[in-house]
Amino acid sequence: MRVCVIGMGYVGLPLAVEFAKSGLRVTGIDVCEEKVQQINAGSSYILDVSDADLQPLIEKGLLDATADFSVLREADAVCICVPTPLTKTKDPDISYIVSAVSQVQRHLHRGMLVILESTTYPGTTDELLLPELEKSGLTVGQDFFLAFSPERVDPGNPTFNTRNTPKVVGGMTPECTRRAMDLYQHAVDTLVPVSSPRVAEMVKLLENTFRAVNIGLVNEMAIMCEHLNVDVWEVVEAAKTKPFGFMPFYPGPGLGGHCIPIDPLYLLWKLRAVDYTARFIEVATAINSGMPRHVVAKLSEALNADHKSVNGSKILFLGVAYKKNIGDVRASPALEVIDLVMKKGGDIYYADPFVPSIEIGGRVFHSTDVTCGVAAFDCVVILTPHDDFDLPRILRTARLVYDTRNATAGIEVPPTCRRVLL
Ligand code: SAJ
């Protein structure tokens, strides 16, 4: 079986590698020539794919990459794994899907299986892909086969990977589902067939909306606990001893990443088109996107207690990636916190071993070396607690630490340091 994977990112490249490892002939397609060259040179730029994974597959001729979509003519199957970001007005941007599907349509042939993996609103496959592909004159379920199968890649997850994460598959027809399952059984141990692409699209949105709403809930719990003078961290730690019917989430400076802040808004947008308001998503989005301002307000209060203002204070931010132990800053709330503090006149410094530099408000900042201690700063704000940080040393040398992640829990706070929690 000859397989093509469109989009050589954190979803497409690991999937292509798993297919090739199983003995299938795989071609990765990407519009970025540099990515194509790196793959063909056996050099991985994706966290979960090592060069040792890649090189033997390239050498055996099982995997290669190209920017030329005409290879689709020889493909028995194609998986579309392109980005689905938001526009500046927070609406779905499916331009990458549209572009990929038009290329597939140009080279669509009898017997071809087309699968969309990119996270999108329910109805994308049957309302957008199907009519586009049927322009070829071919009929779905007979001449070509079409399905949706959501990606469940969690970059850097040491336990779950492409092969051992169950995969939901929803075809336009039972034969479409069967053929999609026949393909995926080469790369994934557990397959979960569902009755349609729309169900499969909605499964993914439930998964990630579940996280966004629960993170919104626990962020509001943090604000409620502040009004009630209760330690939210102690509350969550005690609540999670409940062995059933509860799952801990933790407050923080906001919602970052390329999935959780975005996917629920695809659902919200689609429901507006059918005159329904997804209130949980609206409320969670409002709370989560309000957390950076909440952090800055508490920072102002903490400095104020030292008779200082944000304006003119030297402030060190620890960790700017959107979650710990990775270097991805996409939609990281840390960037918004820093932007707000900069606008208030704060003298900004940051330290993040995974992020050498960031640009905020037209200014470029470089990661500060904190091994010599942090005594020079009016406040140290912990936003993303990478394991690399020596937090006991930070507490020993800081005057004021604002810990938005409760990362210093259990660490002795010397009398020379005042610690404030989210
Ligand atoms: N966050 C909190 N409190 C929490 C959990 C997360 O504030 O209790 C914040 C994080 O700091 C981050 C954002 O939310 O800024 C998203 O965090 P995340 O843990 O959901 O991490 P992601 O965005 O990498 O989510 C991915 C998702 N994987 C896929 O979409 C395939 C998600 O479904 C996974 O559950 C998640 O990884 C995971 O569990 O690590």
Short mmCIF file of C-alpha atoms and ligand atoms in Angstrom, two decimals:
data_model
loop_
_atom_site.label_atom_id
_atom_site.label_comp_id
_atom_site.label_asym_id
_atom_site.label_seq_id
_atom_site.Cartn_x
_atom_site.Cartn_y
_atom_site.Cartn_z
CA MET A 1 0.00 0.00 0.00
CA ARG A 2 1.37 3.43 -0.97
CA VAL A 3 0.47 6.11 1.61
CA CYS A 4 0.87 9.89 1.51
CA VAL A 5 0.69 12.13 4.58
CA ILE A 6 0.11 15.83 3.95
CA GLY A 7 1.60 18.07 6.64
CA MET A 8 4.93 17.02 8.17
CA GLY A 9 4.31 18.51 11.60
CA TYR A 10 3.99 17.07 15.12
CA VAL A 11 1.05 14.93 13.90
CA GLY A 12 1.98 14.03 10.31
CA LEU A 13 5.63 13.05 10.71
CA PRO A 14 5.10 10.61 13.63
CA LEU A 15 2.17 9.07 11.71
CA ALA A 16 4.26 8.72 8.53
CA VAL A 17 7.05 7.09 10.54
CA GLU A 18 4.66 4.57 12.14
CA PHE A 19 3.21 3.64 8.72
CA ALA A 20 6.73 3.23 7.26
CA LYS A 21 7.91 1.18 10.27
CA SER A 22 5.08 -1.26 9.52
CA GLY A 23 6.48 -1.75 6.00
CA LEU A 24 4.20 0.57 4.02
CA ARG A 25 5.71 2.83 1.36
CA VAL A 26 5.14 6.36 2.67
CA THR A 27 5.66 9.82 1.18
CA GLY A 28 5.34 12.88 3.36
CA ILE A 29 4.13 15.97 1.53
CA ASP A 30 4.85 19.45 2.85
CA VAL A 31 4.88 22.88 1.25
CA CYS A 32 7.98 23.79 3.30
CA GLU A 33 11.04 22.79 1.26
CA GLU A 34 13.27 22.95 4.34
CA LYS A 35 11.16 20.32 6.14
CA VAL A 36 11.24 18.13 2.99
CA GLN A 37 15.02 18.35 2.80
CA GLN A 38 15.50 17.65 6.51
CA ILE A 39 13.31 14.54 6.35
CA ASN A 40 15.07 13.20 3.24
CA ALA A 41 18.39 13.82 5.03
CA GLY A 42 17.11 11.71 7.96
CA SER A 43 17.15 14.70 10.29
CA SER A 44 14.09 15.07 12.52
CA TYR A 45 12.80 18.44 13.72
CA ILE A 46 9.93 16.84 15.67
CA LEU A 47 10.33 16.15 19.41
CA ASP A 48 8.79 12.64 19.28
CA VAL A 49 10.70 11.42 16.18
CA SER A 50 14.42 10.72 16.57
CA ASP A 51 16.96 10.67 13.75
CA ALA A 52 17.48 7.00 14.69
CA ASP A 53 13.79 6.43 13.87
CA LEU A 54 13.98 8.30 10.61
CA GLN A 55 17.28 7.33 9.01
CA PRO A 56 16.72 3.58 8.49
CA LEU A 57 13.32 4.26 6.94
CA ILE A 58 14.83 6.76 4.52
CA GLU A 59 17.73 4.43 3.71
CA LYS A 60 15.37 1.48 3.06
CA GLY A 61 13.31 3.69 0.77
CA LEU A 62 10.19 3.20 2.92
CA LEU A 63 9.85 6.90 3.70
CA ASP A 64 10.62 10.02 1.73
CA ALA A 65 9.29 13.57 1.50
CA THR A 66 8.38 15.97 -1.26
CA ALA A 67 6.67 19.29 -1.95
CA ASP A 68 5.19 17.88 -5.17
CA PHE A 69 1.53 16.91 -4.70
CA SER A 70 1.50 14.92 -7.97
CA VAL A 71 2.81 11.92 -5.99
CA LEU A 72 -0.84 11.58 -4.92
CA ARG A 73 -1.49 10.00 -8.33
CA GLU A 74 0.24 6.80 -7.11
CA ALA A 75 -1.15 6.95 -3.57
CA ASP A 76 -3.66 4.35 -2.37
CA ALA A 77 -4.35 6.52 0.70
CA VAL A 78 -3.70 10.04 1.92
CA CYS A 79 -3.93 11.45 5.49
CA ILE A 80 -4.34 15.23 5.79
CA CYS A 81 -2.59 16.54 8.91
CA VAL A 82 -2.42 20.29 8.36
CA PRO A 83 -2.84 23.10 10.94
CA THR A 84 -6.27 24.49 11.86
CA PRO A 85 -5.51 27.77 13.65
CA LEU A 86 -7.76 30.73 14.37
CA THR A 87 -7.96 33.97 12.43
CA LYS A 88 -7.22 37.28 14.17
CA THR A 89 -10.96 37.53 14.91
CA LYS A 90 -10.86 34.13 16.66
CA ASP A 91 -12.77 32.40 13.86
CA PRO A 92 -11.73 29.01 12.38
CA ASP A 93 -9.03 29.24 9.71
CA ILE A 94 -9.50 26.14 7.54
CA SER A 95 -7.50 27.56 4.65
CA TYR A 96 -4.83 24.87 5.08
CA ILE A 97 -7.49 22.14 4.85
CA VAL A 98 -9.04 23.77 1.77
CA SER A 99 -5.65 24.03 0.08
CA ALA A 100 -4.73 20.40 0.84
CA VAL A 101 -8.12 19.06 -0.29
CA SER A 102 -7.94 20.93 -3.59
CA GLN A 103 -4.58 19.26 -4.24
CA VAL A 104 -6.04 15.85 -3.36
CA GLN A 105 -9.00 16.50 -5.66
CA ARG A 106 -6.69 17.25 -8.57
CA HIS A 107 -5.04 13.84 -8.19
CA LEU A 108 -7.99 11.82 -6.89
CA HIS A 109 -8.32 8.41 -8.56
CA ARG A 110 -10.38 5.22 -8.26
CA GLY A 111 -9.82 3.25 -5.08
CA MET A 112 -8.17 6.15 -3.24
CA LEU A 113 -8.77 6.57 0.51
CA VAL A 114 -8.80 10.14 1.86
CA ILE A 115 -8.63 10.79 5.60
CA LEU A 116 -8.75 14.15 7.38
CA GLU A 117 -6.98 14.25 10.77
CA SER A 118 -6.83 18.00 11.42
CA THR A 119 -9.01 19.14 14.32
CA THR A 120 -12.00 21.01 12.90
CA TYR A 121 -15.69 21.80 13.41
CA PRO A 122 -18.25 19.00 12.98
CA GLY A 123 -19.42 18.84 9.36
CA THR A 124 -16.12 19.81 7.73
CA THR A 125 -15.66 16.35 6.14
CA ASP A 126 -19.17 15.86 4.80
CA GLU A 127 -19.96 19.53 4.02
CA LEU A 128 -16.61 20.66 2.61
CA LEU A 129 -14.35 17.73 1.67
CA LEU A 130 -17.04 15.48 0.15
CA PRO A 131 -18.46 17.97 -2.41
CA GLU A 132 -14.93 19.10 -3.33
CA LEU A 133 -13.77 15.53 -3.96
CA GLU A 134 -16.95 14.55 -5.82
CA LYS A 135 -16.21 17.34 -8.33
CA SER A 136 -13.94 14.68 -9.83
CA GLY A 137 -17.06 12.79 -10.87
CA LEU A 138 -16.12 9.91 -8.60
CA THR A 139 -18.61 8.61 -6.02
CA VAL A 140 -17.74 8.26 -2.34
CA GLY A 141 -17.99 4.74 -0.93
CA GLN A 142 -17.63 3.22 -4.38
CA ASP A 143 -14.92 4.98 -6.40
CA PHE A 144 -13.09 6.68 -3.51
CA PHE A 145 -13.31 6.49 0.27
CA LEU A 146 -13.47 9.33 2.80
CA ALA A 147 -13.15 9.38 6.62
CA PHE A 148 -12.25 11.60 9.57
CA SER A 149 -9.91 10.41 12.30
CA PRO A 150 -8.89 12.92 14.98
CA GLU A 151 -5.23 13.24 15.97
CA ARG A 152 -4.50 12.55 19.62
CA VAL A 153 -0.81 13.46 19.64
CA ASP A 154 0.50 14.87 22.90
CA PRO A 155 4.00 16.14 22.08
CA GLY A 156 6.61 15.00 24.59
CA ASN A 157 4.28 12.56 26.36
CA PRO A 158 6.61 9.80 27.61
CA THR A 159 3.79 7.22 27.88
CA PHE A 160 1.41 7.75 24.98
CA ASN A 161 2.47 7.88 21.33
CA THR A 162 0.92 7.38 17.89
CA ARG A 163 0.98 3.58 18.14
CA ASN A 164 -0.49 3.06 21.63
CA THR A 165 -3.11 5.83 21.66
CA PRO A 166 -6.53 4.49 20.58
CA LYS A 167 -7.71 6.10 17.33
CA VAL A 168 -11.31 7.03 16.53
CA VAL A 169 -12.29 6.50 12.87
CA GLY A 170 -15.51 7.71 11.20
CA GLY A 171 -16.13 6.99 7.49
CA MET A 172 -18.73 8.47 5.13
CA THR A 173 -19.92 4.88 4.54
CA PRO A 174 -19.24 1.56 6.34
CA GLU A 175 -16.83 0.64 3.53
CA CYS A 176 -15.01 3.96 4.05
CA THR A 177 -14.68 3.18 7.75
CA ARG A 178 -13.47 -0.34 7.00
CA ARG A 179 -10.79 0.85 4.59
CA ALA A 180 -9.62 3.56 6.98
CA MET A 181 -9.35 0.97 9.76
CA ASP A 182 -7.46 -1.32 7.36
CA LEU A 183 -4.90 1.45 6.86
CA TYR A 184 -4.58 2.53 10.49
CA GLN A 185 -4.15 -1.02 11.80
CA HIS A 186 -0.60 -0.78 10.42
CA ALA A 187 0.25 2.15 12.70
CA VAL A 188 -2.12 2.03 15.69
CA ASP A 189 -2.83 -0.80 18.14
CA THR A 190 -6.43 0.10 19.04
CA LEU A 191 -9.03 1.44 16.61
CA VAL A 192 -12.44 2.86 17.57
CA PRO A 193 -14.91 2.92 14.64
CA VAL A 194 -17.81 5.38 14.84
CA SER A 195 -20.79 5.86 12.51
CA SER A 196 -19.75 9.02 10.67
CA PRO A 197 -17.02 11.66 10.22
CA ARG A 198 -19.24 14.14 12.10
CA VAL A 199 -19.24 11.92 15.18
CA ALA A 200 -15.44 11.57 14.96
CA GLU A 201 -15.04 15.36 14.58
CA MET A 202 -17.26 15.91 17.63
CA VAL A 203 -15.36 13.33 19.72
CA LYS A 204 -12.17 15.36 19.39
CA LEU A 205 -13.96 18.59 20.28
CA LEU A 206 -15.54 16.98 23.35
CA GLU A 207 -12.11 15.77 24.49
CA ASN A 208 -10.49 19.17 24.32
CA THR A 209 -13.53 21.25 25.32
CA PHE A 210 -13.70 19.01 28.40
CA ARG A 211 -10.19 20.21 29.31
CA ALA A 212 -10.78 23.88 28.52
CA VAL A 213 -14.02 24.00 30.55
CA ASN A 214 -12.51 22.17 33.53
CA ILE A 215 -9.46 24.41 33.49
CA GLY A 216 -11.85 27.37 33.39
CA LEU A 217 -13.73 25.92 36.35
CA VAL A 218 -10.61 25.48 38.46
CA ASN A 219 -9.37 28.95 37.50
CA GLU A 220 -12.66 30.39 38.72
CA MET A 221 -12.35 28.21 41.84
CA ALA A 222 -9.01 29.97 42.45
CA ILE A 223 -10.71 33.36 42.27
CA MET A 224 -13.59 32.16 44.47
CA CYS A 225 -11.13 30.77 47.04
CA GLU A 226 -9.33 34.12 47.12
CA HIS A 227 -12.63 35.85 47.96
CA LEU A 228 -13.28 33.24 50.66
CA ASN A 229 -9.70 33.32 51.94
CA VAL A 230 -9.19 29.60 51.22
CA ASP A 231 -6.07 28.00 49.66
CA VAL A 232 -7.30 26.63 46.34
CA TRP A 233 -4.22 24.40 46.01
CA GLU A 234 -5.00 22.68 49.30
CA VAL A 235 -8.62 22.29 48.16
CA VAL A 236 -7.63 20.58 44.88
CA GLU A 237 -5.06 18.34 46.58
CA ALA A 238 -7.68 17.16 49.06
CA ALA A 239 -10.45 16.81 46.44
CA LYS A 240 -8.30 14.56 44.30
CA THR A 241 -8.22 11.96 47.05
CA LYS A 242 -11.74 11.08 45.90
CA PRO A 243 -11.10 7.78 44.10
CA PHE A 244 -14.07 8.13 41.72
CA GLY A 245 -16.04 10.83 39.95
CA PHE A 246 -13.34 13.47 40.15
CA MET A 247 -10.34 14.47 38.01
CA PRO A 248 -7.91 17.18 39.21
CA PHE A 249 -7.20 20.27 37.18
CA TYR A 250 -4.98 23.10 38.41
CA PRO A 251 -5.31 26.88 38.30
CA GLY A 252 -2.73 28.83 36.35
CA PRO A 253 -1.96 32.03 34.46
CA GLY A 254 -4.20 31.03 31.55
CA LEU A 255 -4.66 28.61 28.67
CA GLY A 256 -1.87 28.07 26.15
CA GLY A 257 -0.96 25.67 23.38
CA HIS A 258 -2.12 24.82 19.90
CA CYS A 259 -5.16 22.71 20.87
CA ILE A 260 -7.01 23.57 24.06
CA PRO A 261 -7.48 27.33 23.55
CA ILE A 262 -8.49 26.80 19.91
CA ASP A 263 -10.57 23.64 19.47
CA PRO A 264 -13.57 24.74 21.60
CA LEU A 265 -13.80 27.93 19.53
CA TYR A 266 -14.26 25.81 16.39
CA LEU A 267 -17.30 24.25 18.08
CA LEU A 268 -18.56 27.63 19.34
CA TRP A 269 -18.31 29.06 15.82
CA LYS A 270 -20.16 26.14 14.19
CA LEU A 271 -22.98 26.28 16.74
CA ARG A 272 -23.46 30.01 16.13
CA ALA A 273 -24.15 29.10 12.50
CA VAL A 274 -27.06 26.95 13.72
CA ASP A 275 -28.25 29.64 16.14
CA TYR A 276 -27.10 27.95 19.31
CA THR A 277 -24.89 29.60 21.97
CA ALA A 278 -22.43 27.22 23.60
CA ARG A 279 -22.49 28.95 26.96
CA PHE A 280 -20.01 26.68 28.78
CA ILE A 281 -17.42 27.35 26.08
CA GLU A 282 -18.09 31.11 26.21
CA VAL A 283 -17.79 31.26 30.00
CA ALA A 284 -14.67 29.06 30.15
CA THR A 285 -13.03 31.11 27.39
CA ALA A 286 -13.82 34.35 29.26
CA ILE A 287 -12.36 33.03 32.52
CA ASN A 288 -9.27 31.43 30.97
CA SER A 289 -8.46 34.47 28.82
CA GLY A 290 -8.95 36.69 31.88
CA MET A 291 -6.28 34.90 33.92
CA PRO A 292 -3.29 36.89 32.61
CA ARG A 293 -4.95 40.12 33.85
CA HIS A 294 -5.71 38.41 37.16
CA VAL A 295 -2.02 37.51 37.50
CA VAL A 296 -0.91 41.06 36.74
CA ALA A 297 -3.39 42.48 39.27
CA LYS A 298 -2.01 40.19 41.98
CA LEU A 299 1.56 41.05 40.98
CA SER A 300 0.71 44.74 41.41
CA GLU A 301 -0.74 44.00 44.87
CA ALA A 302 2.35 41.99 45.88
CA LEU A 303 4.73 44.80 44.88
CA ASN A 304 2.44 47.34 46.48
CA ALA A 305 2.86 45.56 49.82
CA ASP A 306 6.58 46.37 49.44
CA HIS A 307 5.70 50.02 48.72
CA LYS A 308 6.64 49.45 45.08
CA SER A 309 4.76 49.86 41.83
CA VAL A 310 5.00 47.66 38.76
CA ASN A 311 6.33 50.73 36.99
CA GLY A 312 10.10 50.67 37.40
CA SER A 313 10.28 47.34 39.26
CA LYS A 314 12.75 44.70 38.00
CA ILE A 315 10.60 41.62 37.41
CA LEU A 316 11.89 38.16 36.45
CA PHE A 317 9.46 35.72 34.82
CA LEU A 318 10.40 32.04 35.20
CA GLY A 319 9.16 29.89 32.30
CA VAL A 320 7.42 31.34 29.21
CA ALA A 321 6.51 28.10 27.33
CA TYR A 322 2.81 27.19 27.47
CA LYS A 323 3.48 24.14 29.63
CA LYS A 324 6.47 22.77 31.49
CA ASN A 325 9.45 20.94 30.04
CA ILE A 326 8.76 21.92 26.44
CA GLY A 327 9.77 24.98 24.42
CA ASP A 328 6.47 25.75 22.66
CA VAL A 329 5.27 29.31 23.31
CA ARG A 330 2.19 29.18 21.06
CA ALA A 331 -0.67 31.05 22.78
CA SER A 332 1.35 30.90 25.99
CA PRO A 333 -0.37 33.06 28.65
CA ALA A 334 3.12 34.04 29.83
CA LEU A 335 3.51 36.20 26.74
CA GLU A 336 0.32 38.09 27.57
CA VAL A 337 1.31 38.51 31.23
CA ILE A 338 4.68 39.94 30.19
CA ASP A 339 3.07 42.23 27.60
CA LEU A 340 0.66 43.63 30.21
CA VAL A 341 3.49 44.20 32.74
CA MET A 342 5.65 45.83 30.06
CA LYS A 343 2.81 48.22 29.27
CA LYS A 344 2.67 49.14 32.97
CA GLY A 345 6.34 50.10 32.87
CA GLY A 346 7.80 46.96 34.40
CA ASP A 347 11.48 46.27 33.77
CA ILE A 348 11.14 42.84 32.18
CA TYR A 349 13.46 39.83 32.43
CA TYR A 350 12.68 36.16 31.80
CA ALA A 351 14.40 32.80 32.17
CA ASP A 352 13.39 29.70 30.22
CA PRO A 353 15.93 26.97 29.36
CA PHE A 354 13.72 25.84 26.45
CA VAL A 355 13.10 29.28 24.96
CA PRO A 356 16.25 31.27 24.09
CA SER A 357 14.38 34.41 23.01
CA ILE A 358 10.90 35.87 22.66
CA GLU A 359 9.48 38.94 20.94
CA ILE A 360 6.76 40.86 22.73
CA GLY A 361 5.31 44.20 21.68
CA GLY A 362 8.07 44.63 19.11
CA ARG A 363 10.82 44.07 21.69
CA VAL A 364 13.10 41.02 21.71
CA PHE A 365 14.01 39.50 25.08
CA HIS A 366 16.65 36.85 25.72
CA SER A 367 16.52 34.23 28.43
CA THR A 368 18.41 35.34 31.58
CA ASP A 369 20.85 33.02 33.35
CA VAL A 370 19.58 32.63 36.91
CA THR A 371 22.22 30.22 38.23
CA CYS A 372 23.83 33.14 40.10
CA GLY A 373 20.56 33.78 41.98
CA VAL A 374 17.76 36.28 41.68
CA ALA A 375 18.48 38.81 44.47
CA ALA A 376 18.58 41.67 41.97
CA PHE A 377 14.85 41.40 41.17
CA ASP A 378 11.96 43.10 42.94
CA CYS A 379 9.77 40.09 42.16
CA VAL A 380 10.25 36.62 40.62
CA VAL A 381 7.07 35.35 38.92
CA ILE A 382 6.85 31.57 38.31
CA LEU A 383 4.67 31.08 35.23
CA THR A 384 5.87 27.72 33.82
CA PRO A 385 7.78 25.58 36.35
CA HIS A 386 10.23 23.65 34.18
CA ASP A 387 11.93 20.84 36.11
CA ASP A 388 15.29 22.48 35.31
CA PHE A 389 14.61 25.40 37.67
CA ASP A 390 16.39 25.23 41.06
CA LEU A 391 13.40 26.48 43.03
CA PRO A 392 14.97 26.09 46.53
CA ARG A 393 17.83 28.33 45.36
CA ILE A 394 15.33 30.80 43.85
CA LEU A 395 13.53 31.02 47.21
CA ARG A 396 16.85 31.41 49.09
CA THR A 397 17.94 34.36 46.96
CA ALA A 398 14.63 36.10 46.09
CA ARG A 399 12.91 38.84 48.08
CA LEU A 400 9.46 38.24 46.62
CA VAL A 401 8.22 35.17 44.68
CA TYR A 402 4.82 35.12 43.00
CA ASP A 403 4.16 31.43 42.29
CA THR A 404 1.22 31.08 39.85
CA ARG A 405 1.58 27.26 39.68
CA ASN A 406 2.15 26.30 43.32
CA ALA A 407 5.44 24.86 42.05
CA THR A 408 7.22 25.76 45.31
CA ALA A 409 4.78 23.73 47.46
CA GLY A 410 6.72 21.87 50.16
CA ILE A 411 9.88 23.94 49.69
CA GLU A 412 10.99 25.88 52.79
CA VAL A 413 10.55 29.63 52.34
CA PRO A 414 13.38 31.45 54.21
CA PRO A 415 12.45 34.57 56.26
CA THR A 416 14.24 36.72 53.66
CA CYS A 417 11.63 35.79 51.03
CA ARG A 418 7.88 36.47 50.79
CA ARG A 419 5.89 33.96 48.70
CA VAL A 420 2.56 34.82 47.10
CA LEU A 421 0.34 32.22 45.40
CA LEU A 422 -2.07 32.60 42.45
N1 SAJ B 1 -3.51 23.89 32.05
C1 SAJ B 1 -3.89 24.45 33.26
N2 SAJ B 1 -4.38 23.63 34.23
C2 SAJ B 1 -4.50 22.28 34.03
C3 SAJ B 1 -4.11 21.73 32.79
C4 SAJ B 1 -3.60 22.56 31.81
O1 SAJ B 1 -3.79 25.66 33.46
O2 SAJ B 1 -4.94 21.58 34.95
C5 SAJ B 1 -3.01 24.77 30.98
C6 SAJ B 1 -1.58 24.43 30.59
O3 SAJ B 1 -0.67 25.17 31.38
C7 SAJ B 1 -1.55 24.85 29.13
C8 SAJ B 1 -2.98 24.61 28.65
O4 SAJ B 1 -3.79 24.56 29.83
O5 SAJ B 1 -1.23 26.22 29.01
C9 SAJ B 1 -3.15 23.32 27.86
O6 SAJ B 1 -2.59 22.31 28.64
P1 SAJ B 1 -2.77 20.74 28.28
O7 SAJ B 1 -2.27 19.95 29.43
O8 SAJ B 1 -4.14 20.48 27.80
O9 SAJ B 1 -1.68 20.53 27.15
P2 SAJ B 1 -1.82 20.53 25.59
O10 SAJ B 1 -2.36 21.78 25.05
O11 SAJ B 1 -0.50 20.06 25.10
O12 SAJ B 1 -2.94 19.44 25.33
C10 SAJ B 1 -2.60 18.21 24.77
C11 SAJ B 1 -3.90 17.70 24.22
N3 SAJ B 1 -3.64 16.62 23.33
C12 SAJ B 1 -4.34 16.60 22.14
O13 SAJ B 1 -5.10 17.48 21.81
C13 SAJ B 1 -4.11 15.44 21.29
C14 SAJ B 1 -4.80 17.25 25.34
O14 SAJ B 1 -5.94 16.56 24.79
C15 SAJ B 1 -4.06 16.34 26.28
O15 SAJ B 1 -4.94 15.88 27.29
C16 SAJ B 1 -2.94 17.15 26.90
O16 SAJ B 1 -2.03 17.42 25.80
C17 SAJ B 1 -2.22 16.38 28.00
O17 SAJ B 1 -2.91 15.64 28.73
O18 SAJ B 1 -1.01 16.62 28.15
#
